[in-house]
XYZ file of C-alpha atoms in Angstrom:
777
model
C 83.921 74.892 15.612
C 85.054 73.422 18.907
C 86.088 75.638 21.792
C 89.658 75.592 23.131
C 89.972 73.410 26.203
C 90.356 75.408 29.396
C 91.386 73.246 32.305
C 91.225 74.187 35.969
C 94.406 73.118 37.750
C 94.154 71.145 40.941
C 95.776 72.286 44.163
C 99.437 71.310 44.455
C 100.443 68.478 46.724
C 102.081 69.709 49.963
C 105.817 69.297 50.123
C 106.975 66.008 51.622
C 109.325 66.409 54.587
C 112.833 65.081 54.372
C 113.670 62.152 56.662
C 114.714 63.586 60.001
C 117.098 62.284 62.595
C 115.924 61.940 66.180
C 115.776 65.324 67.845
C 115.833 67.284 64.581
C 113.346 70.081 63.939
C 110.668 70.537 61.361
C 109.257 73.833 60.066
C 105.684 73.883 58.743
C 104.010 76.753 56.911
C 100.230 76.742 56.552
C 97.663 79.087 55.097
C 93.912 78.901 54.587
C 91.424 79.698 57.327
C 93.835 79.732 60.250
C 93.165 83.183 61.712
C 90.502 83.849 64.334
C 89.497 80.179 64.560
C 91.567 78.958 67.524
C 94.231 77.385 65.352
C 97.310 78.469 67.346
C 95.932 77.210 70.697
C 95.056 73.946 68.941
C 98.650 73.657 67.670
C 99.922 74.406 71.177
C 97.799 71.653 72.738
C 98.647 69.157 69.988
C 102.398 69.760 70.359
C 102.195 69.469 74.145
C 100.234 66.202 73.901
C 102.951 64.729 71.660
C 105.746 66.055 73.908
C 107.152 68.252 71.173
C 109.074 71.463 71.707
C 108.938 74.499 69.493
C 106.725 77.470 68.672
C 103.811 78.718 66.605
C 103.125 82.218 65.334
C 100.951 84.105 62.890
C 102.926 85.389 59.942
C 100.960 87.849 57.792
C 98.035 85.511 57.178
C 100.050 82.318 57.356
C 100.952 80.231 60.384
C 104.549 79.160 60.995
C 105.197 76.150 63.234
C 108.592 74.870 64.371
C 108.585 71.553 66.211
C 111.272 69.201 67.439
C 110.997 65.688 68.787
C 111.120 62.060 67.723
C 110.490 61.219 64.048
C 107.313 59.292 64.934
C 105.922 62.213 66.948
C 106.804 64.684 64.181
C 105.097 62.519 61.573
C 101.976 62.257 63.705
C 101.986 66.006 64.357
C 102.236 66.748 60.630
C 99.204 64.518 59.966
C 97.076 65.657 62.893
C 97.652 69.384 62.416
C 95.496 69.039 59.299
C 93.282 66.064 60.169
C 92.270 67.214 63.672
C 92.146 70.962 63.078
C 89.337 72.923 64.797
C 85.963 72.788 63.011
C 86.156 76.403 61.857
C 89.716 76.079 60.563
C 90.544 75.026 57.011
C 94.342 74.814 57.014
C 96.366 74.110 53.897
C 99.931 72.844 54.291
C 102.171 74.999 52.110
C 105.582 73.718 52.994
C 107.446 71.338 55.323
C 111.198 71.689 55.787
C 113.846 70.142 57.976
C 115.651 72.809 60.001
C 118.782 72.496 62.054
C 118.420 75.556 64.240
C 118.262 74.693 67.947
C 114.852 74.956 69.545
C 114.342 75.861 73.197
C 112.636 73.396 75.517
C 108.834 73.639 75.802
C 106.325 74.988 73.315
C 105.372 78.642 72.964
C 102.881 80.841 71.133
C 104.947 83.721 69.816
C 103.936 87.251 68.896
C 102.739 87.636 65.322
C 105.432 88.251 62.724
C 105.480 91.143 60.276
C 106.982 91.834 56.904
C 106.004 90.566 53.497
C 102.571 90.710 51.914
C 99.670 89.793 54.215
C 97.440 86.865 53.249
C 94.310 87.655 55.211
C 91.245 85.454 55.648
C 88.134 86.963 57.244
C 86.097 84.235 58.939
C 82.297 84.158 58.807
C 80.197 84.181 61.955
C 80.043 80.815 63.707
C 77.316 78.886 65.545
C 77.447 78.176 69.292
C 79.810 75.258 69.833
C 78.825 72.246 71.991
C 81.205 73.262 74.810
C 79.691 76.743 75.098
C 76.197 75.294 74.802
C 76.930 72.968 77.725
C 78.105 75.930 79.807
C 75.053 77.932 78.772
C 72.787 75.296 80.312
C 74.941 74.511 83.373
C 73.593 76.287 86.504
C 77.042 76.002 88.093
C 78.831 77.842 85.291
C 79.397 81.577 85.584
C 78.100 82.038 82.033
C 74.888 80.105 82.714
C 72.144 81.525 80.447
C 74.456 84.298 79.229
C 73.213 85.208 75.715
C 76.666 86.186 74.432
C 78.783 83.200 75.464
C 81.508 82.297 72.935
C 85.036 80.952 72.513
C 87.621 80.532 69.752
C 85.351 77.939 68.115
C 82.167 79.974 67.977
C 80.554 83.374 68.020
C 80.512 86.424 65.754
C 83.429 87.226 63.470
C 82.531 88.974 60.191
C 79.805 91.102 61.778
C 81.994 92.505 64.569
C 85.418 92.963 62.940
C 86.033 96.645 62.291
C 89.594 96.320 60.997
C 92.549 93.959 60.956
C 94.570 92.507 62.544
C 91.813 90.578 64.299
C 92.384 91.819 67.837
C 89.747 92.809 70.360
C 90.623 96.490 70.038
C 89.686 96.262 66.336
C 86.228 94.781 66.953
C 82.906 96.073 68.228
C 83.837 94.428 71.564
C 86.475 97.098 72.225
C 83.988 98.981 74.407
C 83.756 96.030 76.818
C 86.959 95.700 78.943
C 87.566 92.177 80.189
C 86.964 91.323 83.836
C 89.814 89.508 85.670
C 88.241 86.062 85.146
C 87.765 86.563 81.400
C 91.209 88.157 81.142
C 92.789 85.069 82.683
C 91.055 82.771 80.202
C 91.969 85.087 77.332
C 95.674 84.864 78.258
C 95.819 81.114 78.945
C 97.063 79.083 75.918
C 95.483 75.922 77.329
C 92.064 77.546 77.574
C 89.726 77.425 74.589
C 89.097 81.154 75.092
C 92.748 81.998 74.495
C 92.573 85.120 72.319
C 88.850 84.635 71.679
C 88.308 88.273 70.786
C 84.532 88.415 71.493
C 84.907 86.661 74.872
C 82.717 88.081 77.635
C 80.577 87.186 80.638
C 77.687 88.794 82.528
C 80.179 90.875 84.520
C 81.968 92.534 81.608
C 80.097 91.855 78.366
C 77.061 92.966 76.392
C 73.554 92.699 77.808
C 69.937 92.539 76.651
C 67.173 95.041 77.216
C 63.510 95.055 76.267
C 62.492 98.445 74.970
C 59.669 100.213 76.750
C 59.523 97.731 79.626
C 62.535 98.815 81.658
C 63.779 95.233 81.772
C 67.343 94.048 81.256
C 69.199 90.749 81.185
C 67.348 87.666 82.416
C 64.155 89.615 83.127
C 64.082 90.928 79.547
C 64.619 87.420 78.210
C 61.828 85.916 80.311
C 59.396 88.678 79.367
C 60.206 88.205 75.669
C 59.380 84.497 75.878
C 56.118 85.327 77.624
C 55.184 87.774 74.880
C 55.925 85.201 72.166
C 53.791 82.552 73.854
C 50.973 85.096 74.158
C 50.978 85.632 70.394
C 53.084 88.779 70.132
C 55.526 89.658 67.367
C 58.964 90.553 68.748
C 61.923 92.066 66.903
C 65.094 90.476 68.283
C 68.621 91.709 67.625
C 70.855 88.757 66.777
C 74.342 88.243 65.350
C 74.002 89.843 61.911
C 70.795 91.813 62.332
C 67.249 91.712 63.647
C 64.789 88.848 63.327
C 61.033 89.144 63.608
C 59.857 86.292 65.831
C 56.406 84.928 66.601
C 54.791 81.612 67.541
C 54.711 79.499 64.362
C 51.831 77.417 65.696
C 49.504 80.402 66.260
C 47.711 81.365 63.063
C 46.642 84.739 64.454
C 50.232 85.669 65.345
C 51.557 84.765 61.888
C 48.637 86.579 60.241
C 49.438 89.763 62.186
C 53.094 89.527 61.214
C 52.193 89.137 57.546
C 49.725 91.999 57.617
C 52.057 94.405 59.377
C 55.090 93.543 57.276
C 53.028 93.613 54.063
C 54.272 90.138 53.228
C 51.094 88.208 52.356
C 52.574 85.100 50.736
C 56.365 84.881 50.853
C 57.416 81.837 52.923
C 58.670 82.419 56.449
C 61.577 80.558 58.048
C 60.907 78.561 61.206
C 63.348 78.256 64.127
C 63.165 74.988 66.083
C 64.479 74.218 69.570
C 67.095 71.487 69.572
C 65.895 68.135 70.927
C 66.920 64.484 70.682
C 70.306 62.853 70.068
C 71.070 64.883 66.937
C 69.065 67.982 67.864
C 66.517 67.414 65.087
C 63.678 65.635 66.886
C 61.354 68.666 66.820
C 62.245 69.467 63.214
C 61.339 65.951 62.061
C 57.844 66.335 63.473
C 57.146 68.987 60.848
C 59.320 68.085 57.827
C 60.829 65.035 56.173
C 64.595 65.306 56.303
C 66.948 63.475 53.984
C 70.407 62.655 55.310
C 71.795 65.520 53.263
C 69.249 67.997 54.628
C 69.853 66.829 58.197
C 73.619 67.238 57.757
C 73.143 70.734 56.334
C 70.958 71.767 59.271
C 73.547 70.798 61.877
C 76.558 71.997 59.853
C 78.663 74.846 61.303
C 76.937 77.346 58.991
C 73.531 76.592 60.571
C 71.668 77.735 57.430
C 67.971 77.772 56.681
C 67.326 74.474 54.893
C 64.330 73.888 52.624
C 62.669 70.550 53.392
C 59.426 68.743 52.505
C 56.581 69.451 54.888
C 54.823 66.589 56.700
C 51.068 66.307 56.705
C 49.375 66.861 60.039
C 52.031 69.081 61.587
C 51.427 71.746 64.200
C 52.518 74.755 62.140
C 49.936 77.073 60.657
C 49.432 76.874 56.901
C 50.229 80.592 56.732
C 53.941 79.801 57.078
C 54.377 78.902 53.379
C 51.093 79.307 51.443
C 50.852 77.175 48.322
C 54.191 75.441 48.907
C 55.138 71.947 50.043
C 58.463 72.939 51.600
C 59.382 74.795 54.752
C 62.520 76.765 55.489
C 63.758 75.371 58.817
C 66.753 76.260 60.958
C 68.288 75.484 64.321
C 69.420 78.089 66.847
C 72.874 79.386 66.009
C 73.503 81.982 68.717
C 73.185 81.600 72.497
C 70.289 84.065 72.480
C 68.384 82.039 69.888
C 69.044 78.853 71.867
C 67.589 80.425 74.995
C 64.526 81.829 73.248
C 63.757 78.591 71.380
C 64.274 76.352 74.412
C 62.226 78.552 76.731
C 59.401 78.897 74.225
C 59.462 75.135 73.702
C 57.888 75.369 70.278
C 58.749 76.428 66.710
C 59.095 80.161 66.156
C 58.840 82.129 62.948
C 62.254 83.767 62.438
C 62.104 86.057 59.430
C 64.500 88.839 58.489
C 63.890 92.138 60.247
C 63.997 94.417 57.234
C 62.029 96.369 54.713
C 61.218 93.829 52.002
C 64.230 93.157 49.777
C 66.556 95.469 51.706
C 69.493 94.417 53.899
C 68.574 93.230 57.373
C 68.414 96.007 59.991
C 71.316 96.118 62.460
C 70.872 99.091 64.830
C 68.326 100.159 67.418
C 67.353 103.448 65.765
C 66.561 101.782 62.431
C 64.707 99.001 64.228
C 62.469 101.540 65.923
C 61.866 103.381 62.674
C 61.198 100.397 60.401
C 60.134 97.565 62.703
C 58.291 99.522 65.374
C 54.993 99.251 63.483
C 55.536 95.536 62.804
C 56.646 94.260 66.202
C 54.814 94.463 69.516
C 58.161 94.622 71.319
C 61.848 95.074 70.527
C 64.578 93.073 72.285
C 67.917 94.842 71.831
C 71.486 94.235 72.943
C 74.410 96.636 73.140
C 77.017 94.750 71.097
C 77.244 96.800 67.884
C 76.802 94.979 64.558
C 79.433 96.389 62.220
C 77.815 95.117 59.008
C 74.695 93.048 58.261
C 74.646 89.326 57.521
C 71.287 87.732 56.792
C 70.665 84.009 57.264
C 72.078 81.655 54.650
C 69.598 79.505 52.714
C 70.319 76.031 51.323
C 68.264 73.664 49.156
C 69.364 70.094 48.535
C 69.341 69.138 44.858
C 70.542 65.815 43.436
C 71.734 64.719 46.853
C 73.928 67.728 47.611
C 73.308 71.011 49.456
C 73.162 73.969 47.063
C 73.425 77.533 48.313
C 70.385 79.670 47.554
C 71.498 82.685 49.587
C 74.963 83.444 50.921
C 74.798 84.804 54.437
C 75.702 84.245 58.060
C 77.904 81.196 58.522
C 78.778 80.791 54.834
C 80.071 84.202 53.825
C 82.386 85.859 53.219
C 83.491 82.882 51.185
C 86.840 82.665 49.405
C 87.523 80.639 46.271
C 90.627 80.224 44.152
C 90.736 81.434 40.570
C 92.503 79.347 37.920
C 94.048 82.582 36.628
C 96.154 85.266 38.288
C 94.814 88.792 37.928
C 97.105 91.630 36.957
C 95.166 94.140 39.084
C 92.574 93.965 41.881
C 88.939 94.237 40.788
C 85.527 94.515 42.408
C 82.480 92.902 40.784
C 79.109 94.422 41.626
C 76.619 91.678 40.696
C 73.211 92.524 39.262
C 70.133 94.300 40.608
C 68.460 91.623 42.746
C 70.013 89.318 45.352
C 73.186 91.379 45.120
C 76.517 90.136 46.420
C 79.898 91.793 45.925
C 83.067 89.962 44.850
C 86.588 91.258 45.532
C 89.318 89.605 43.468
C 93.095 89.982 43.392
C 95.976 87.691 42.454
C 94.245 84.295 42.227
C 91.832 84.957 45.103
C 88.159 85.928 45.012
C 86.057 86.715 48.092
C 82.269 86.858 47.788
C 80.323 88.882 50.326
C 77.167 87.855 52.133
C 73.835 88.693 50.510
C 73.328 92.465 50.381
C 69.775 92.467 49.022
C 67.840 94.038 46.204
C 69.002 97.422 44.960
C 66.740 100.384 44.427
C 66.521 101.868 47.928
C 68.795 104.344 49.676
C 69.626 101.865 52.445
C 70.533 99.109 49.983
C 72.875 101.541 48.247
C 74.516 102.521 51.561
C 75.070 98.916 52.629
C 76.349 98.023 49.154
C 78.933 100.812 49.322
C 79.860 99.826 52.886
C 80.500 96.222 51.853
C 82.587 97.360 48.866
C 84.726 99.514 51.163
C 84.887 97.012 54.021
C 86.088 94.142 51.850
C 88.967 96.248 50.535
C 89.881 97.492 53.994
C 89.696 94.085 55.686
C 91.766 92.313 53.040
C 94.181 95.173 52.514
C 93.393 95.433 48.810
C 92.800 98.605 46.790
C 90.615 98.051 43.738
C 91.939 99.286 40.388
C 89.105 98.162 38.103
C 85.365 97.565 38.352
C 83.312 94.790 36.741
C 79.542 95.090 36.409
C 76.501 93.770 34.568
C 75.951 94.923 30.995
C 72.531 96.382 31.860
C 73.125 100.149 32.012
C 70.161 100.907 34.290
C 71.008 98.600 37.198
C 71.900 100.613 40.307
C 75.126 98.607 40.584
C 76.024 99.473 36.977
C 75.404 103.162 37.597
C 77.588 102.990 40.697
C 80.327 101.280 38.682
C 80.262 104.025 36.031
C 80.623 106.697 38.710
C 83.754 105.138 40.251
C 86.147 106.811 37.810
C 87.981 103.494 37.446
C 88.435 101.327 34.347
C 85.168 99.457 33.788
C 84.386 96.085 32.226
C 80.780 95.100 31.499
C 79.949 91.384 31.519
C 76.761 90.122 29.841
C 74.360 88.793 32.459
C 74.062 85.216 31.241
C 77.734 84.811 30.407
C 78.418 85.605 34.062
C 75.952 82.870 35.040
C 77.663 80.446 32.657
C 81.137 81.262 33.951
C 80.022 80.807 37.562
C 78.848 77.225 37.025
C 81.812 76.413 34.790
C 84.300 77.581 37.422
C 82.519 75.719 40.208
C 82.514 72.492 38.208
C 86.305 72.666 38.143
C 86.643 70.046 35.421
C 87.672 72.179 32.451
C 86.886 71.417 28.837
C 84.189 72.915 26.642
C 80.751 72.975 28.262
C 77.206 73.484 27.107
C 75.598 75.708 29.730
C 71.875 76.425 30.004
C 71.390 79.802 31.722
C 67.685 80.105 32.513
C 66.277 82.894 34.652
C 63.663 85.634 34.776
C 65.433 88.176 32.611
C 68.771 89.738 31.829
C 69.857 92.103 29.105
C 70.962 90.213 26.019
C 73.629 91.281 23.565
C 70.918 92.122 21.011
C 69.173 94.504 23.416
C 66.283 92.134 24.210
C 65.548 90.339 27.461
C 67.278 86.972 27.529
C 66.779 84.216 30.059
C 66.376 80.920 28.219
C 69.838 80.687 26.692
C 72.430 77.986 26.062
C 76.108 78.832 25.679
C 78.909 76.710 24.307
C 82.521 77.084 25.317
C 84.336 78.087 28.492
C 84.872 81.259 30.556
C 86.092 83.994 28.269
C 84.978 82.093 25.158
C 81.191 81.706 25.297
C 79.047 81.492 22.193
C 75.253 81.599 22.353
C 74.023 78.521 20.501
C 70.439 78.016 21.648
C 67.484 79.827 23.180
C 63.738 79.663 23.718
C 61.322 81.017 21.161
C 60.850 84.661 22.132
C 57.594 86.418 22.887
C 56.684 89.933 23.944
C 55.624 90.866 27.457
C 52.646 93.236 27.754
C 53.448 95.786 30.426
C 57.174 95.106 30.470
C 58.540 94.854 34.035
C 55.028 94.500 35.485
C 54.891 90.996 33.998
C 57.359 89.775 36.639
C 54.700 90.261 39.351
C 51.590 89.764 37.188
C 51.839 86.310 35.569
C 48.654 86.807 33.587
C 50.643 89.215 31.416
C 53.164 86.457 30.641
C 50.298 84.112 29.760
C 48.651 86.739 27.569
C 51.892 87.505 25.741
C 52.587 83.811 25.097
C 49.024 83.175 23.877
C 48.973 86.188 21.597
C 52.381 85.216 20.219
C 50.992 81.900 18.933
C 47.590 83.303 17.920
C 45.676 81.629 20.753
C 42.840 83.087 22.787
C 43.636 84.149 26.334
C 41.498 82.332 28.927
C 39.072 84.340 31.027
C 39.191 86.768 32.644
C 40.074 88.700 29.527
C 42.741 91.419 29.730
C 41.821 95.024 29.194
C 41.585 95.635 25.404
C 44.046 98.509 25.824
C 46.688 96.005 26.943
C 46.181 94.039 23.740
C 46.334 97.181 21.628
C 49.584 98.280 23.290
C 51.030 94.807 22.748
C 50.135 94.908 19.038
C 51.690 98.367 18.766
C 54.775 97.089 20.642
C 54.378 99.760 23.307
C 56.045 98.709 26.564
C 56.059 95.131 25.311
C 59.706 94.043 25.284
C 60.783 90.860 23.537
C 61.988 88.092 25.833
C 63.297 84.542 25.628
C 63.277 84.114 29.415
C 62.400 80.678 30.761
C 61.274 82.295 34.014
C 58.570 84.239 32.214
C 57.453 81.079 30.399
C 57.113 79.338 33.784
C 55.028 82.290 34.963
C 52.819 81.940 31.884
C 52.310 78.237 32.584
C 51.483 78.971 36.225
C 48.851 81.504 35.206
C 47.288 79.134 32.658
C 47.239 76.115 35.006
C 46.548 77.643 38.431
C 44.849 80.901 37.487
C 47.292 83.011 39.514
C 47.148 86.598 38.274
C 49.317 88.571 40.682
C 52.170 87.671 42.994
C 53.698 89.400 45.994
C 57.268 88.102 45.758
C 59.750 87.119 43.078
C 59.331 83.559 41.807
C 56.026 82.941 43.607
C 54.092 81.647 40.591
C 56.866 79.282 39.487
C 57.429 77.997 43.025
C 53.750 77.190 43.448
C 53.722 75.529 40.027
C 56.636 73.314 41.078
C 54.862 72.402 44.337
C 51.755 71.447 42.379
C 53.732 69.378 39.867
C 55.525 67.476 42.626
C 52.183 66.304 44.029
C 51.516 64.551 40.704
C 54.918 62.901 40.758
C 54.523 61.909 44.377
C 51.142 60.309 43.645
C 52.603 58.335 40.737
C 50.139 59.776 38.231
C 52.442 62.100 36.313
C 52.195 60.042 33.135
C 48.499 60.790 32.855
C 49.073 64.440 31.989
C 49.456 66.107 28.629
C 52.850 65.848 27.015
C 54.294 67.811 24.130
C 57.597 66.511 22.713
C 60.095 69.301 22.107
C 60.292 70.941 18.682
C 63.496 72.735 17.731
C 64.178 75.036 14.816
C 67.207 77.040 13.699
C 67.329 80.806 13.246
C 69.172 82.305 10.248
C 72.075 83.170 12.564
C 72.386 79.515 13.558
C 70.882 79.855 17.053
C 68.725 76.825 17.864
C 65.286 77.614 19.293
C 62.894 75.540 21.398
C 59.371 76.205 20.112
C 57.007 75.958 23.073
C 53.816 76.628 21.043
C 52.495 73.052 21.220
C 53.202 72.983 24.946
C 51.147 76.136 25.612
C 48.349 74.873 23.370
C 48.120 71.702 25.431
C 48.080 73.669 28.662
C 45.100 75.592 27.317
C 43.215 72.313 26.975
C 41.423 70.459 29.726
C 43.214 67.104 29.586
C 44.527 65.897 32.966
C 44.371 67.420 36.422
C 46.077 70.682 37.256
C 48.886 68.758 38.959
C 49.342 66.496 35.931
C 49.472 69.472 33.578
C 52.000 71.182 35.842
C 54.170 68.068 35.818
C 53.818 67.740 32.021
C 55.102 71.307 31.642
C 58.161 70.567 33.791
C 58.855 67.367 31.898
C 58.572 69.096 28.537
C 60.989 71.852 29.584
C 63.466 69.256 30.845
C 63.188 67.312 27.608
C 63.793 70.529 25.688
C 67.112 70.817 27.524
C 68.037 67.255 26.561
C 66.855 67.663 22.962
C 68.903 70.841 22.587
C 71.994 69.124 23.986
C 71.442 66.166 21.650
C 71.196 68.436 18.622
C 74.394 70.263 19.596
C 76.497 67.160 20.352
C 78.539 67.547 17.136
C 80.120 70.670 18.699
C 82.143 68.406 20.976
C 81.329 69.596 24.489
C 82.018 67.188 27.333
C 79.436 68.163 29.956
C 76.325 70.255 30.540
C 75.891 73.016 33.112
C 72.520 74.140 34.478
C 72.412 77.582 36.060
C 70.244 80.652 36.581
C 67.401 81.089 39.045
C 65.046 78.771 37.149
C 67.286 75.818 38.036
C 66.585 76.370 41.730
C 63.504 74.362 40.766
C 64.334 70.888 42.127
C 61.821 69.036 39.963
C 62.991 70.672 36.729
C 66.634 70.028 37.631
C 65.984 66.378 38.504
C 64.075 65.779 35.259
C 66.719 67.562 33.167
C 69.448 65.594 34.931
C 67.698 62.290 34.178
C 67.202 63.227 30.529
C 70.802 64.379 30.069
C 72.250 61.297 31.731
C 70.188 59.228 29.311
C 72.114 61.059 26.562
C 75.403 60.125 28.242
C 76.096 63.696 29.352
C 77.343 64.532 32.861
C 75.596 67.475 34.529
C 77.208 70.253 36.575
C 75.360 72.514 39.009
C 76.339 75.417 41.228
C 77.001 74.421 44.822
C 78.914 76.856 47.045
C 77.776 79.911 45.092
C 74.075 80.468 44.245
C 72.892 79.713 40.723
C 70.604 82.746 40.996
C 71.728 86.369 40.740
C 73.481 86.013 44.088
C 76.226 84.261 42.109
C 76.586 86.924 39.418
C 79.435 88.798 41.098
C 81.508 85.606 41.241
C 80.685 84.789 37.626
C 81.649 88.314 36.592
C 85.065 87.907 38.193
C 85.607 84.518 36.528
C 84.592 85.847 33.107
C 86.743 88.958 33.523
C 89.748 86.900 34.630
C 89.396 84.489 31.706
C 89.126 87.330 29.205
C 92.113 89.224 30.487
C 94.466 86.411 31.452
C 95.800 83.703 29.219
C 98.438 82.529 31.657
C 97.617 79.490 33.807
C 98.635 79.102 37.418
C 99.305 75.881 39.182
């Protein structure tokens, strides 16, 4: 049976202005990201340059502009107010009307209007703009080498706003009164620091100090650089939290950082000083950048971008053991610019946190949790209101895809194709948690909170839930959570004493990619990840769903097997390999598991049934590479992908073993991919390890295509790929090629992560589709 078509409406065209006589006035209303981004000063300068009279004012989240002048100048103004808007602004023209009211000569920025419902947009933190960067390096400028330089086009936003409206008194800068020079710039509409709420200078703003050394300001900065060059690990307070920095070219420094942080294998991000015409000269010495990756690196979000490592670089191999990619980023704050430029070399810049928890933001916590990791702590006295870790992006199929929402990208707002009857909060899952606040047809997704399970994660989670409601002026009336009853976020949701809706894990994944595709129509969505509670009480993670948000039907899955040791299998891939081998009656390669493990598996003691593709990837990694234990989530599969890509890069992938997909139908009609022949071939000795790794990826991709081919009679129009497994670039590329060969377009997540960081958004979409049948335009 085909699924009802569910289209996503496109944004309405802005109203066309009526023809105006010379000297008539025009009223424009705009919304979008027009608050806290220098939009009103931009309008002021634009109107003045075109010799227009009138005014601009904030109006409860919108901007109202009244302009008068010649028809040609008014037409140009209407175009340029959108086309030439500041980089951080994203204005949307709501309405243009001819008005006959007289307008006084000159152009003015008026006091903000009140009345009516507020339409608030909270901007994310912004990178240091070129103008501020030029001042930072200009010895003649009074903010020369000032680590907290900013203007309306750059600097912290989300991490310093305490409440709205966005005025200095409502930020963590309220404790720093402006000096006369800064006050004059703050009040001047022609100055780019007009109402730049974090504006400051060395005379009146925040300052650095190096703990234990009695050094402040420039002396603290210089001493920090000296420590880094000498091989020390330094905890540095940034915009959204602390980083742990060390020299990325010194193996001993990186080894000490790994040992002290108890992070033996997880890849570390590397911060590069800007150099060359586009700022990427130093980065290109270490990695191969595509045009898309280069554009992502220099984008306003300044995320960590994953890129292919070059052979013969200067970075120690301890940066990303077993991987072929590096996470690279450019400086995004004035402090990071100064540190990177003075050091003159790449620096490790990893999150200053307890593994999996939110990044640390205050001095006391830094001393308690980073004091044993870092040799020194560089603090500043601008309070961080809430944490924001670095964003992470990986380019897949020629487009940047968000892996982690953080500084520069979040909070992110998207429009729902349905209007909600009541405000809701969605709590995500258990790992990579984000929070989504939704009301009317708006949904705002928070930056990455972290993994739940610790007291600090719970505190930050609750803070973000409360802060989002307070900042946007919304009071939640219902909670949406994952269907797994034992997730910390699910327990929190039950304790809220509000109406509760539980969304199955993989249906949330499916709805997230369907909503981001924006094309409507029935979809076939493959939701592959490490595990999520299925509707039958088993662990799903290799599923395919047919339909649309609110109307999903599970139509395919992987052949299930049981995991010896349950949750321990996620960090001990040999257990996944053993479970898969025992499931098909094959012998487990040496070293043999403890006989008690086998006996427990036979007795079905702590051996849950799973269809998760992530666990099958772990099994393949253990069989091919021999990896038995991992220290971070996804390690085995990531190293397997890196190995497989070496075979493809060498052009010898066709020499490996290859098992064509075999499908069979369950009595309930669910189609299963039987991976038995694939595992049996991996147990053989044909081909190199890299060739076998590539063969596994190819077989899994062909299973996707074969499943889609078998289900074509159901009438879907496109295929979605989502879940953490599809962060694997090689798998996604191979699946994309195979599906295109079947004539099926492929949709992927882009702005929102396909991993569990996108669950909260998917939960909102699924909830909205289930509860609302009415479309909005």
